[in-house]
Short mmCIF file of C-alpha atoms in Angstrom, two decimals:
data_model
loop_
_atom_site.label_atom_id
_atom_site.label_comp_id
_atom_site.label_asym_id
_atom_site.label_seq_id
_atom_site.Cartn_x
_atom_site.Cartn_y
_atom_site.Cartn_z
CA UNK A 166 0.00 0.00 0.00
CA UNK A 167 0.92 3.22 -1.19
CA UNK A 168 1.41 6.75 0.41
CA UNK A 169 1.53 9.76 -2.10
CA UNK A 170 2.71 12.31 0.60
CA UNK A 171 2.29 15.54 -1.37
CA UNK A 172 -0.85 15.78 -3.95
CA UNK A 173 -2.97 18.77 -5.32
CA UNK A 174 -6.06 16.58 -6.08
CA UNK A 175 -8.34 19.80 -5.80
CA UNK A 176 -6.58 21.15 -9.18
CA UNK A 177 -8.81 22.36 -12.07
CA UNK A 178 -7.10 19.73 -14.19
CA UNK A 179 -9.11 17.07 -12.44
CA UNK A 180 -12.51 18.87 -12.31
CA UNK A 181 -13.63 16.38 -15.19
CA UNK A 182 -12.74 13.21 -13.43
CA UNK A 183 -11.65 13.59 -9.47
CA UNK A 184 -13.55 11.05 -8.39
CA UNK A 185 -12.58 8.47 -10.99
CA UNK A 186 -8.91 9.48 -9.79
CA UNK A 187 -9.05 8.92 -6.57
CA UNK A 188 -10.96 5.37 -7.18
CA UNK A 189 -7.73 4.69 -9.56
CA UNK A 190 -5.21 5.60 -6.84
CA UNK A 191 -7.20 3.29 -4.57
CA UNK A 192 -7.20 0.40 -7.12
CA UNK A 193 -3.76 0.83 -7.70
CA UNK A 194 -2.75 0.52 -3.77
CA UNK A 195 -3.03 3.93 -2.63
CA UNK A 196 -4.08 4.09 0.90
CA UNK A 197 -2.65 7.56 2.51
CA UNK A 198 -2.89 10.90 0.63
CA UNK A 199 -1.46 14.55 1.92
CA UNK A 200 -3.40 16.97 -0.08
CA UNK A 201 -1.62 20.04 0.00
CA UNK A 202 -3.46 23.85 0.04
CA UNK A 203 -1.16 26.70 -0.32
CA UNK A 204 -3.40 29.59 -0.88
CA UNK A 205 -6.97 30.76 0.27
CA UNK A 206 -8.61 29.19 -3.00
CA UNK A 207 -6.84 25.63 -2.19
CA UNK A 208 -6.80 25.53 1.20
CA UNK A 209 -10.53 25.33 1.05
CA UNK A 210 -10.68 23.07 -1.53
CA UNK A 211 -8.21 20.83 0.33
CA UNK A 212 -10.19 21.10 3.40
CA UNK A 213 -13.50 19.35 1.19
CA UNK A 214 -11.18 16.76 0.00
CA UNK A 215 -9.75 15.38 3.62
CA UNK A 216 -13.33 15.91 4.87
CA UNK A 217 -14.93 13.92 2.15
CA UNK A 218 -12.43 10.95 1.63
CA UNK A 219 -11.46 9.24 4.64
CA UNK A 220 -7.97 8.48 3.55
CA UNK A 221 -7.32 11.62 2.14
CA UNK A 222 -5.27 14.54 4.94
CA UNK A 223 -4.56 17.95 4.39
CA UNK A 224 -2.02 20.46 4.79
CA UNK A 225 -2.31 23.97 5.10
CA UNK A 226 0.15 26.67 4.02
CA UNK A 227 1.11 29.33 1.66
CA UNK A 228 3.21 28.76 -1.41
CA UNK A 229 6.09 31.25 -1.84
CA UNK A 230 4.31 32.35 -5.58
CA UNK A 231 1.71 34.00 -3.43
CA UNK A 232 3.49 35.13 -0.33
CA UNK A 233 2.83 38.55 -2.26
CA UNK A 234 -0.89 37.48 -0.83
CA UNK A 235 -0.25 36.60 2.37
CA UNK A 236 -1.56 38.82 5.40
CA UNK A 237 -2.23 38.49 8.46
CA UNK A 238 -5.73 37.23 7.73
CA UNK A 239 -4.81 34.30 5.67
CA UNK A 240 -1.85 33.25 8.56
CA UNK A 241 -4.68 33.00 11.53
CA UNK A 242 -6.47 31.10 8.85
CA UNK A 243 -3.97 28.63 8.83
CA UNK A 244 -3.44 28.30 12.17
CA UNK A 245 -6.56 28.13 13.31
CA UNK A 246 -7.37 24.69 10.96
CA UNK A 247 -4.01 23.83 11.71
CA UNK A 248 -5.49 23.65 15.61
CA UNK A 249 -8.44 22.41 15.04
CA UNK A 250 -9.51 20.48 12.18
CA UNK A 251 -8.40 16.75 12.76
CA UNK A 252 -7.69 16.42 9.17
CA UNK A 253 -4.71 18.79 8.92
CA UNK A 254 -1.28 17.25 9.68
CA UNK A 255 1.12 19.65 8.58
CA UNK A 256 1.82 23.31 7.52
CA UNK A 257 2.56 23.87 4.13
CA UNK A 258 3.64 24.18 1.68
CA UNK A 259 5.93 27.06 2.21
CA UNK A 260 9.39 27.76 1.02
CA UNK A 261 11.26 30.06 -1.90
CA UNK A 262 11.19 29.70 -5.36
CA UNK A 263 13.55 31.76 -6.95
CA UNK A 264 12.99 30.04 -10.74
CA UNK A 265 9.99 31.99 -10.87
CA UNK A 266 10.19 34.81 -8.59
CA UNK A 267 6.42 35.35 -9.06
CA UNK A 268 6.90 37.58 -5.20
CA UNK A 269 9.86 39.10 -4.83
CA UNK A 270 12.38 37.54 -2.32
CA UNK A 271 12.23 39.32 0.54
CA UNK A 272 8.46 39.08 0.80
CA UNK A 273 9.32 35.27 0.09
CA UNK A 274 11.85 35.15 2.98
CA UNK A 275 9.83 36.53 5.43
CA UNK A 276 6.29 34.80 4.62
CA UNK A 277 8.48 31.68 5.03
CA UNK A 278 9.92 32.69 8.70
CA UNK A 279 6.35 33.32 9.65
CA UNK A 280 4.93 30.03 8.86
CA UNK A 281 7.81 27.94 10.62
CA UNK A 282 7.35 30.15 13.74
CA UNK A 283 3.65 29.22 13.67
CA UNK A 284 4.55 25.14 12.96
CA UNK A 285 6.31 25.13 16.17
CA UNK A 286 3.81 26.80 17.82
CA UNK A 287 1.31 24.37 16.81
CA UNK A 288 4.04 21.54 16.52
CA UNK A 289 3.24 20.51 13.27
CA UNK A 290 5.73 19.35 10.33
CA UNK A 291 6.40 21.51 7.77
CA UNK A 292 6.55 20.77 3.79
CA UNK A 293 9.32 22.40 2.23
CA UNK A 294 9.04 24.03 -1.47
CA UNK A 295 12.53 24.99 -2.92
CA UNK A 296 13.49 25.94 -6.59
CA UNK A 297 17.01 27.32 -7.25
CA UNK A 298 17.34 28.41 -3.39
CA UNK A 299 18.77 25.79 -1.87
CA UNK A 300 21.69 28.25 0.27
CA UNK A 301 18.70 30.59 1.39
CA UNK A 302 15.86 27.65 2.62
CA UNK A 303 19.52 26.29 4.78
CA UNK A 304 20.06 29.52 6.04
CA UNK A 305 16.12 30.08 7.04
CA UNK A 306 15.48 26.83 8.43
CA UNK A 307 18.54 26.75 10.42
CA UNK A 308 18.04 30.29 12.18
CA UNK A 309 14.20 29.86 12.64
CA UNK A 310 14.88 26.40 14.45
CA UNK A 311 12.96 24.75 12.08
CA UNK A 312 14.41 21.20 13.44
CA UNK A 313 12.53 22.03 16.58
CA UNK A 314 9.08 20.22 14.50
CA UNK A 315 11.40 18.95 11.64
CA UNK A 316 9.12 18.06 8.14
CA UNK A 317 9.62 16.79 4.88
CA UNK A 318 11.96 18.73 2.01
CA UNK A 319 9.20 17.66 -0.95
CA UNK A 320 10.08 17.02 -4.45
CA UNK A 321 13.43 16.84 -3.62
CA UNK A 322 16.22 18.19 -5.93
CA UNK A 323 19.38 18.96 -4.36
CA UNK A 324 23.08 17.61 -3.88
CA UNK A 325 23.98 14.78 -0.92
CA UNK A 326 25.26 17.74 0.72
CA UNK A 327 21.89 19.77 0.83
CA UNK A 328 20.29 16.30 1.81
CA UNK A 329 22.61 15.76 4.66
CA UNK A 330 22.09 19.21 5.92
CA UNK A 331 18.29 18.68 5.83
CA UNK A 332 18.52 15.23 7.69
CA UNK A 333 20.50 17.27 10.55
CA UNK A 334 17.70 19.32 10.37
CA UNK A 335 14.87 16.89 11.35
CA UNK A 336 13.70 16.61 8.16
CA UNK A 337 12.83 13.25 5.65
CA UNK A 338 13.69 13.38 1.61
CA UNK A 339 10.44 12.93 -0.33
CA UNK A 340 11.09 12.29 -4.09
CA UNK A 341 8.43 11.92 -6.63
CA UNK A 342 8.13 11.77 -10.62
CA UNK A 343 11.89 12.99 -11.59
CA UNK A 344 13.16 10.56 -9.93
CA UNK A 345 12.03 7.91 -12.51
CA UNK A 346 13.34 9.85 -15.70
CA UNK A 347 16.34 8.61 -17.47
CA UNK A 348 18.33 11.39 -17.54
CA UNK A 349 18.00 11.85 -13.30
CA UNK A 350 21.59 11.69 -12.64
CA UNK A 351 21.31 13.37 -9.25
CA UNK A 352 18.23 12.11 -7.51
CA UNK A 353 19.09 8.56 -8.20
CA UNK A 354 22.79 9.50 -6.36
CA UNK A 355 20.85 10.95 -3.45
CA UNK A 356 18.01 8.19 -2.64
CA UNK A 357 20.65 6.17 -2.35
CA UNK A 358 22.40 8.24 0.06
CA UNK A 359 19.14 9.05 2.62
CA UNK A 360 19.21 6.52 5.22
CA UNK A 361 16.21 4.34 4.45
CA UNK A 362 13.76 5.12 7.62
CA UNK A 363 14.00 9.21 6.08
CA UNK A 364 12.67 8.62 2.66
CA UNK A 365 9.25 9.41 1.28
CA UNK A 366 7.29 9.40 -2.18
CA UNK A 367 5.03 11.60 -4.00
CA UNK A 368 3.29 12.48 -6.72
CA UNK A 369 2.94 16.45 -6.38
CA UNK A 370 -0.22 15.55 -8.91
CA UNK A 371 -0.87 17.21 -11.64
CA UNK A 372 2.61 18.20 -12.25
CA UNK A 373 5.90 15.67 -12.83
CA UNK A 374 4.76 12.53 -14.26
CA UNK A 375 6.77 9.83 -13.92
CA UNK A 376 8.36 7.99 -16.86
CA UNK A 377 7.11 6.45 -18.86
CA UNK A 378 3.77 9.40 -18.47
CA UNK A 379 5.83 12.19 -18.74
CA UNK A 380 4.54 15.34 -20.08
CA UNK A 381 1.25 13.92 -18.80
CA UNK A 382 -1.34 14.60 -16.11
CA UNK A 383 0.12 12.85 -12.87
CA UNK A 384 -2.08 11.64 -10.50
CA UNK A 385 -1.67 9.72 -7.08
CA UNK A 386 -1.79 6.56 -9.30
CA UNK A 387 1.38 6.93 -10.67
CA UNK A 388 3.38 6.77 -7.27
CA UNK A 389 4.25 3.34 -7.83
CA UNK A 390 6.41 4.24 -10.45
CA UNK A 391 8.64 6.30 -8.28
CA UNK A 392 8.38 3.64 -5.90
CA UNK A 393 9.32 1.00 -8.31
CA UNK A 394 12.70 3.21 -9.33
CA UNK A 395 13.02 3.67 -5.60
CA UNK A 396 12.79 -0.33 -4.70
CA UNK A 397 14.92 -0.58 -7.87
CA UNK A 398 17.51 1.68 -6.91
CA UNK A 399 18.04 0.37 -3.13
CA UNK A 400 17.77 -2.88 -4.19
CA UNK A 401 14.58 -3.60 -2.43
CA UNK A 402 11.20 -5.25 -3.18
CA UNK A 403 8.88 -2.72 -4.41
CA UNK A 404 6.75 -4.11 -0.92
CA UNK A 405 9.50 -3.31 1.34
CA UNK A 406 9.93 0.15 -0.29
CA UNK A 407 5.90 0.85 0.11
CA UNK A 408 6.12 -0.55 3.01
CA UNK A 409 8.51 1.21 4.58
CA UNK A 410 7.61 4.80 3.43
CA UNK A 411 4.27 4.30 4.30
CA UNK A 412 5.56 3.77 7.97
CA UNK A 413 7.76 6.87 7.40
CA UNK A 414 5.05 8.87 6.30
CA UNK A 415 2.59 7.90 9.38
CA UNK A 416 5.28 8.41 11.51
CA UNK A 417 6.36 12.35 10.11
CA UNK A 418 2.72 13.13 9.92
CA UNK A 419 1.40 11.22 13.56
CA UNK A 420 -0.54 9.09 11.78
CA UNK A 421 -1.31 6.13 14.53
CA UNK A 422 -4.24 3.66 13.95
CA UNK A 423 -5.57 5.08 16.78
CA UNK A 424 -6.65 8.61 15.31
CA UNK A 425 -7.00 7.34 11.74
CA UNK A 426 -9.89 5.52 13.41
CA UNK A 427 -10.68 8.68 15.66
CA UNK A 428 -11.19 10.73 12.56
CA UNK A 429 -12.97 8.08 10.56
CA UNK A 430 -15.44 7.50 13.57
CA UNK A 431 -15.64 11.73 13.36
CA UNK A 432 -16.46 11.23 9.57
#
């Protein structure tokens, strides 16, 4: 059984066919999803999602393309379903992205500093967005004490140094859909190097398709390919490998039986 640990099921791509989705990511073995809001549009569509599909969880953040956005407003927002709603088990995602500078950096930088100081108020992970920043997310996460709740560096796309830096840090390597393409030279060298009990899988649906989709609509189906290049690559079974980052992901994310029964009962 599968856990796609960062999705974006609520996207407009799948307004045709969400439902037929998630019945294919079920077929296929998917049995935890992290649907991720990072704006006020998302968040509430995210919030629908975990409250409609029992298997389905949320997090709540703000992306760094719309910390331009972000007041005060939107941050009590996220803290208060953070606190409160039983479905939300992390904040995020939040981060820099300096590919697309779509807000400019310091508004980036200090939207960012303001979500990890609320995560470890509400001592929740955090999910980590980083394009082309990898110096300036080090630099944050270190001074803001981000270790302190720890979280998961998603999509991952940096050196063995930046991963060793972000284990130090409290925080697991999740790797989704470039991981399987041919050309990957770099992520295949790092999954290799994260210890095994730190490692994670995605989809980050509807972007990043894994070979041999690419180009295509992802969806939470297609995280057995990554885990398949991930079994493949540690030379694992592809049941040891969803095994064990299932039991990675419940364990980043608090996921016991005991409250995925409390919140189904709540359901």
């Amino acid at each position: 059984m599968f856990f796609d640990t960062h999705a974006h099921i609520n996207d407009a791509r799948f307004d045709q066919d969400r439902n037929e989705v998630i019945e294919r990511a079920r077929a296929e073995g998917v049995s935890l999803i992290v649907n991720v809001g990072f704006n006020h549009e998302t968040i509430t569509a995210t919030i629908r999602l975990a409250e409609a599909y029992d298997f389905i969880y949320a997090a709540v953040g703000w992306h760094p393309h719309d910390a331009k956005t972000c007041d005060d407003d939107a941050l009590r927002r996220i803290e208060h379903l953070a606190r409160t709603h039983p479905k939300v088990v992390a904040v995020g995602e939040m981060g820099l992205d300096y590919y697309w500078d779509h807000s400019p950096r310091e508004v980036q930088a200090e939207v960012f500093r303001k979500q990890i100081d609320l995560a470890k108020r509400l001592k929740k992970p955090i999910i980590i967005h980083n394009r082309e920043a990898d110096r300036d997310v080090l630099s944050i996460l270190k001074e803001e004490g981000a270790d302190e709740v720890g979280g998961v560096m998603h999509c991952f796309g940096g050196d063995k140094e930046m991963a060793r830096q972000c284990l130090e840090l409290n925080f697991y390597i999740s790797f989704g859909g470039p991981l399987t393409f041919k050309n990957a030279k770099l992520p295949k060298e790092v999954v290799q190097y994260v210890p095994l009990d730190r490692l994670l899988i995605e989809t980050d649906c509807p972007y990043l398709a894994p070979h041999p989709l690419r180009g295509k609509r992802n969806e939470p189906a297609y995280v057995r390919y990554v885990a398949e290049t991930m079994a493949e690559l540690r030379g694992l079974s592809l049941e040891e490998i969803a095994h064990m980052t299932m039991e990675n992901g419940k364990r980043l994310f608090a996921l016991t039986e005991s409250n995925e029964k409390s919140v189904r009962d709540e359901d």
